[in-house]
Amino acid sequence: MTGNEIINLLVIVCVLLGTFLSLVTMVGLLRLPDVYSRSHAASKSATLGVMFILIGALLYFYQDYGLDARLILGILFVLITSPVAGHLISRAAYYSGVPLWDKSIRDDLKKVAKKRSSASE
Amino acid sequence: MLSTVLMVCLILLSLALLGSIYRLIKGPSTADRVIALDTIGITMIALVAVLSMYLKTSAFLEVILLIGILTFIGTVAFAKFIERGVVLDRKRDH
């Protein structure tokens, strides 16, 4: 087995894993009951999936062009920004009054949010 | 072998994109739609990466960074709009 075949095998494994995680994200978006669990599914597994695919692309282009700075920057950027975006949108959903799933039993943020809103008035 | 796998992955990623588009249309609240848009952006990054491997060119790799940055800015702007009603705060008088 030559080095190129090994790299191709690694690329195939990474891309397949990434695609699987993207499909998991899709299933999570379709089947989970409320905004918060959907955001949980979307921000975690989509981030990991796209990072696997970008690592596969990094390995693939390593054969011809060496380590590509654009791909490394893309991986770091997705790693940093995607959880932040998930946090911001869940927070916006909570404070704009989107209800939780009716079977959820615990809401710790409610007390803090009430105290905060009464302090600001 | 590799190009067959990449083609299959392109089709499956398009399927994931379709699922997000369903949530974008159906989603009961605005936050659902913004989450779906964010996921569509992330999946588009993956699609561009797989497509550039399929076409054996490294000319599209800037597009990955660009879509990532635009998706993040769009999501932050939408989140601030949902939470406060404005995107850019006005300067205070005093």
XYZ file of C-alpha atoms in Angstrom:
215
model
C 0.000 0.000 0.000
C 1.499 3.305 -1.007
C 1.234 6.530 0.911
C -1.344 7.940 -1.478
C -3.679 5.008 -0.969
C -3.444 5.361 2.793
C -4.239 9.068 2.541
C -7.167 8.306 0.236
C -8.489 5.760 2.722
C -8.245 8.291 5.552
C -10.025 10.865 3.375
C -12.831 8.401 2.664
C -13.228 7.589 6.369
C -13.296 11.282 7.360
C -15.763 12.289 4.650
C -18.086 9.380 5.407
C -18.039 10.182 9.145
C -18.767 13.829 8.409
C -21.654 12.964 6.113
C -23.083 10.604 8.714
C -22.967 13.353 11.341
C -24.685 15.773 8.939
C -27.457 13.227 8.442
C -27.726 12.856 12.230
C -28.162 16.639 12.409
C -30.950 16.442 9.845
C -32.752 13.714 11.795
C -32.336 15.724 14.997
C -33.761 18.847 13.396
C -36.753 16.941 12.114
C -37.633 14.765 15.100
C -36.726 16.589 18.319
C -39.627 18.284 20.116
C -38.639 21.880 20.963
C -36.305 24.686 19.923
C -33.695 24.028 22.583
C -33.178 20.356 21.854
C -33.136 21.089 18.128
C -30.484 23.743 18.663
C -28.548 21.250 20.796
C -28.616 18.715 17.948
C -27.808 21.257 15.260
C -24.912 23.068 16.890
C -23.028 19.999 18.139
C -23.292 17.343 15.468
C -23.232 19.777 12.522
C -20.022 21.308 13.860
C -18.325 17.960 14.303
C -19.550 16.751 10.898
C -18.268 19.742 8.984
C -14.973 19.585 10.878
C -14.537 15.934 9.865
C -15.209 16.829 6.235
C -12.784 19.758 6.361
C -10.098 17.535 7.932
C -10.695 15.081 5.075
C -10.251 17.915 2.572
C -7.092 19.024 4.384
C -5.646 15.502 4.039
C -6.739 15.296 0.400
C -5.144 18.579 -0.634
C -2.048 17.766 1.452
C -0.954 15.433 -1.375
C -0.726 18.213 -3.966
C -0.490 21.554 -2.233
C 0.794 20.840 1.273
C -1.061 22.095 4.312
C -3.635 24.612 3.127
C -3.984 27.608 5.454
C -7.522 28.342 4.254
C -8.738 24.931 5.382
C -7.006 25.207 8.767
C -8.561 28.644 9.276
C -11.939 27.245 8.218
C -11.698 24.415 10.767
C -10.728 26.805 13.567
C -13.438 29.289 12.591
C -16.199 26.683 12.554
C -14.944 25.276 15.864
C -15.087 28.706 17.506
C -18.194 30.304 15.996
C -20.734 27.517 15.663
C -21.273 26.904 19.426
C -21.429 30.667 19.964
C -24.139 30.961 17.341
C -26.059 28.097 18.942
C -25.811 29.752 22.359
C -26.980 33.128 21.056
C -29.973 31.747 19.244
C -31.113 29.568 22.184
C -30.786 32.577 24.488
C -32.779 34.743 22.087
C -35.436 32.022 21.903
C -35.667 31.817 25.699
C -35.946 35.539 26.312
C -38.417 36.016 23.493
C -40.687 33.507 25.250
C -40.543 30.376 23.128
C -42.009 27.639 25.366
C -40.102 24.573 26.477
C -41.277 21.078 25.611
C -44.317 20.351 27.779
C -42.694 17.211 29.212
C -39.584 19.035 30.432
C -39.566 19.277 34.224
C -36.877 21.746 35.163
C -36.243 25.374 34.242
C -33.419 26.859 36.291
C -33.061 29.958 34.156
C -36.604 31.081 35.010
C -35.729 32.264 38.551
C -32.603 34.102 37.418
C -34.416 35.711 34.511
C -37.253 36.874 36.778
C -34.803 38.363 39.272
C -32.925 40.091 36.495
C -36.036 41.590 34.904
C -37.354 42.840 38.292
C -33.959 44.392 39.061
C -33.893 46.297 35.788
C -37.342 47.837 36.335
C -13.285 4.632 -5.527
C -12.701 8.037 -3.971
C -14.793 9.914 -6.519
C -17.688 7.444 -6.088
C -17.601 7.955 -2.315
C -17.502 11.732 -2.816
C -20.518 11.595 -5.153
C -22.484 9.529 -2.614
C -21.517 12.021 0.098
C -22.693 14.917 -2.063
C -26.091 13.251 -2.475
C -26.392 12.499 1.251
C -25.381 16.055 2.172
C -28.053 17.368 -0.196
C -30.523 15.157 1.667
C -29.419 16.752 4.953
C -29.898 20.167 3.319
C -33.446 19.174 2.332
C -34.240 18.219 5.933
C -33.033 21.618 7.128
C -35.137 23.328 4.445
C -38.197 21.429 5.725
C -37.512 22.785 9.229
C -36.977 26.261 7.731
C -40.430 26.182 6.135
C -42.329 24.401 8.891
C -40.572 25.638 12.074
C -43.143 26.991 14.537
C -41.028 29.831 15.950
C -38.566 32.281 14.410
C -35.710 30.751 16.385
C -36.351 27.403 14.692
C -35.992 29.041 11.323
C -32.749 30.755 12.312
C -31.341 27.452 13.602
C -32.308 25.840 10.304
C -30.574 28.646 8.378
C -27.439 28.208 10.483
C -27.459 24.469 9.787
C -27.950 25.132 6.070
C -24.880 27.386 6.094
C -22.786 24.775 7.893
C -23.939 22.051 5.495
C -23.079 24.314 2.556
C -19.505 24.561 3.881
C -19.323 20.766 3.877
C -20.825 20.655 0.364
C -18.227 23.097 -0.986
C -15.386 21.089 0.599
C -16.636 17.782 -0.851
C -17.284 19.397 -4.251
C -13.786 20.861 -4.430
C -12.369 17.419 -3.659
C -14.622 15.895 -6.330
C -13.459 18.425 -8.947
C -9.802 18.080 -7.765
C -9.311 21.831 -7.505
C -8.328 23.999 -4.561
C -9.836 27.149 -6.082
C -13.026 27.042 -4.009
C -11.460 26.933 -0.570
C -11.909 30.657 0.048
C -15.633 30.076 -0.331
C -15.523 27.892 2.806
C -14.191 30.760 4.925
C -16.596 33.208 3.313
C -19.720 31.101 3.928
C -18.584 30.449 7.498
C -18.155 34.132 8.287
C -21.396 35.191 6.592
C -23.403 32.471 8.356
C -22.024 33.496 11.753
C -22.717 37.198 11.214
C -26.213 36.455 9.947
C -27.039 34.251 12.925
C -25.731 36.800 15.428
C -27.726 39.578 13.769
C -30.916 37.497 13.756
C -30.410 36.464 17.399
C -29.997 40.079 18.465
C -33.024 41.097 16.450
C -35.206 38.405 18.049
C -34.017 39.249 21.561
C -33.977 43.064 21.528
C -35.819 44.165 18.407
C -32.848 46.081 17.014
C -29.649 44.893 15.370
C -27.470 47.968 15.859
C -27.859 49.864 19.128
C -28.201 53.614 18.972
C -25.677 55.722 20.780
C -26.844 57.088 24.129
C -27.272 60.840 24.457
C -25.334 61.429 27.662
